Amino acid sequence: MEVKKTYYKKKNINKKKRDLKWLNVESIPSNLMDFLELNFKHKYILLNRMSGMTLQEVGEIEGITRERVRQIESKIISILPTFNDVEKVKRIVLDYDITEKEFTEYIRQPISLFRFIRLADKSKVDRKPFEQYLLYMNKVAPQTITKKLGERNKFINHNNDVVSLDVNSVIDEILFCNRKEYTVDKLQQDMERFFSKYDYSAEKKISNRALSGRLSKRENVIHSVKGKFRYYKYDVEELMEYVTNLNDLFNVSDGIYGIRYFFELDPDLMRLLDIKNEAELANVLKKIGYKYFGRLNDIVRQSQVYIGNIQNDKKSKDKFYKDILLQFDGEPLKVVVNYLYNNFYLHKGSTLAYLSKKFASFIYEKNIVLNVPLPQNADFYIKAMKVVCEPIYNFEQVKKKLNKINQNVILSPQLIDRLGYYDRGNTIIKKKYSNQDEAFRALWLVNDYIFTDSIKDFHSRSADFKAYQFELSHDLIRIDYNRYMTIKKFEKSGFVKNDILAFIDEVVSFSKSDMFYTWQYLLNQGFTSGFVEETCFDSLFYERLIFTSPLVRTIQANSYIFINTDNCDVENPTLIKFIEYELGTNPKDIDDFIDELNLKYGLVITKSKVIEKLKQSSYVYSSEMRKVYPNKQMMYQEIYKI
Amino acid sequence: MIKESDFELTEETKNLTIKGALKLFAVVKIPLEKLKYNRQNGRIATWISEYENEILPEETEKFNEVVEGFIKNSNPESLKKTKANIERFGQMEPAVVLENGILVDGNRRFTALRQLKREGKGAEFNYIKAVILSDSYSTKEIKTLELNLQHAKEERVDYNPIDRLVDIYRDLLSPGAEFSPAEYAREVDEKESKVRDNMSVAQLMIDYLDYIQHPNMFYIARQQKLDGPLREISKILKSKKIDPYDYNDAKDILFASLATVKGDATRKIRDMRSVIENPRQLHSVSNKLDQTMDDLEEYFSDDSARSKEQFEISEKDSEKTQNNTDRYTVQVPQDIVDRVNETVETEIDNSKLKKAEKAPLKALSKCVNYLHEADPQALGYISEKSEKDKDDIFSLLNELKKGIKEIEDEL
């Protein structure tokens, strides 16, 4: 096998000797200042370059070309070792935007060090303001810095960083420090006051209009109604982590909804995302970008939300309202308005006005009169009966199927009846089934597998709930991330429901003495079961079966954490309770703890999540020690040895 | 080549995302002997790297036999489970194959079926259920599909991290890489920043294998479970506290430590962070280890002293790796190991503790700095204008006083 030498280059022991000879010195001292005392070769090239002369100027003095000067300079620098005195100040000179004068004044070291470092450093990096250094090191009084900074159009912000005194930074600063709702006028006042501290008001005037423009582009600003806005703690990148949760909101039937519908759908999520009202929700969605939400098409005026097949155009809108009117043929308009409010959160007044105006021809004495004609040809019904034959559908599914036969057909209550179905809100059910439960049974439980997607396609909470109930009764068994196996297939493979119950009993009795456990934990503890050996599924299968037990509660992390209700005094334990329990009463290294959760339970919980959760408890975290302590006293003991 | 006469249509279908759109494919039954493992697959490529100097058989069945051995060894437990499950319930998830018979997705299912067929468990195991992709798709489109499938939720769980790094190297870093980080991030549904992080870890893996003079022999990385420590090294080397001048020294010291560490490498590397970030300590380590690093390098590049055996793991050991977390270290001479470990450990001192001690003082000083922002004159104006603001000011001042008093009482 041929071995490439790509990484390490061998040092030549004689190189050092040759270098000394080239410099014409016997040895190189450990400090630059001592070295500069020596009479080494090309000394004046180095000194002149350090003094700020250009390559050209030095070349003219020495009578050599510019390029030669450059070569000699870089050779000297490459030969020289790391000098102790240079090392001491190198970070400051390289990291901060510092002048020679400031270097002498504050650092109080020979200027040659400064010049040498700047000469040797060819990188063109953005340096931090020098004031930042002074601030960190407590070299000068803060008010002096503030004053000096003001002269240079800079100030110290809430994060103790030196930033430039411009409109954007000041907006951020004011909103961050005042966590309340602002209007543009109010912000103008506060900004004026802020700038006046730095004698700066004159140039920094900005029109209300321009200020609004800036605000719409700031990351950490959220708008609500009537031009109000406030500081918002999430930026877009953080929000992206919640796209899946937000997407779940839109798993509802196609249609036009009032934004409040979604705001009220998941109060926990709204709290988590610090969204205070529906207008803020609309703005958060806009900030992330509608394209990340498959079923969300548009939000109009922070209020009307277009979902699924319903786009924000005249045709879609007409279709949406007309389909609904069809369901209420012969009934009072008021009933439709109430229906739209109850099911879609559409504002009653504006809906009434809109329908009365746009659909005036269908409204007679405040009643809906459509008299939709049924298709007349028998051929249509033969074809329709062939494609519409399952026990239960949602409206959209049936419409799609029928429109393939006849583009103009309208799904009226009469037609539904004629096809042998009846209407149950969002779904239509075959007449031979007396309710949704029977219909879903007949639809799902006759096959071997059911895909979770086909359940989601109903866009109906009752379908989701039905599937959940079937899972609890073990008529459906979750086998992987996108499929259920039906009890029918399970029985065909030689098992019965009682095998599942026996398995759950085994788990419950094995974990009697544990408060929390996971599937991984059970296996680590030596849990074995004939059922597992015979079925050999992935862990999700067993986790979901344990999940169906009424004796067990569940916390969802990357895998399921189960709680033995017999051993837990808290009604609904949360992840923080689990973390506290696991941390116990001794200080723990955070990385050890994360590893322990992984090894013992198979859980992947990030450090930042653990630290975030601990803020709700009495545990304290020291970032310097990278340790978690049960309480402050224990932290003091370790750090201050008291 | 799979001909139409070779397969039989089933009633099942499968959705796949290809060319950016969801497409429904018919599932067919194909006789097992028509298929061949995919040598480009990250998992298989890791194992093939072990074979570098031997020639893999060209003939399909011989080639499949060798790869089957790899797959069996890589995770015997998991294969056993898949096999038992398929025997009981049948093959539930269709595989994905190309027209030329190469398997894009479903290596383990294919292996299980091959074994069941050999064991004569029934005629239904002579076929694999799969969808066939026509050769109209480009290699990049197929690779994209493969990424989608591998990174789908259900598969993430048991994909070895080193195999993943090998994939990232091949798709993003190697000379033939076809993906940009943004494209890759989109396909595997991860943040681009995370993909970039993984790229730097993959690059470190390549560098490290170069350093120990075993370029591209990924199985070493896999046996030694290098992903954890390499991830730590990557984090440390990104630190802004490391002077660009010192970068290579820092990297060398970390690599030398990784090559000589005993026990939990991730932890050891993590602990080195404070040393590497402190220029004084870094220089001290670098000076003390100068000779040792040279020795180590010499040792790695000396072909005669290093036989291939020192990296190899016997069949028996490989089973052991499944059950315990022991790492296999490169066999570096003991005196070098001792020198590196002693030097590094003496530097990992109580600097952590010193920082922790002073933390509250630093916070107090920040607090005072910030207090000067509260302009007294302006506060006066505010309180004149609004009673509510005035109340707020007083309650804040009270809190401030309370805080000061608490501190004073302690002193």
XYZ file of C-alpha atoms in Angstrom, chain A residues 26 28 53 57 79 129 134 287 314 329 350 354 375-376 389 431 454 534 541 566 572 576 594 597-598 604 607 641:
28
model
C 24.735 33.328 17.694
C 17.977 34.526 19.368
C 7.847 52.877 5.582
C 10.784 53.499 0.349
C 12.753 32.682 11.299
C -13.468 48.559 19.008
C -11.018 48.665 28.076
C -41.613 36.295 9.066
C -61.877 35.258 -6.773
C -79.948 25.135 0.569
C -68.226 41.003 7.357
C -69.896 39.687 1.790
C -77.080 15.410 -13.228
C -79.655 13.822 -15.521
C -67.864 3.540 -2.755
C -75.953 5.109 4.614
C -54.200 8.614 4.623
C -41.233 -13.208 18.199
C -43.650 -0.452 18.033
C -48.018 4.275 41.100
C -48.791 15.296 35.193
C -38.176 19.014 34.100
C -26.147 14.258 28.889
C -29.310 10.158 29.727
C -28.180 8.744 26.437
C -30.922 12.628 23.144
C -27.231 20.649 26.757
C -14.324 25.738 49.551
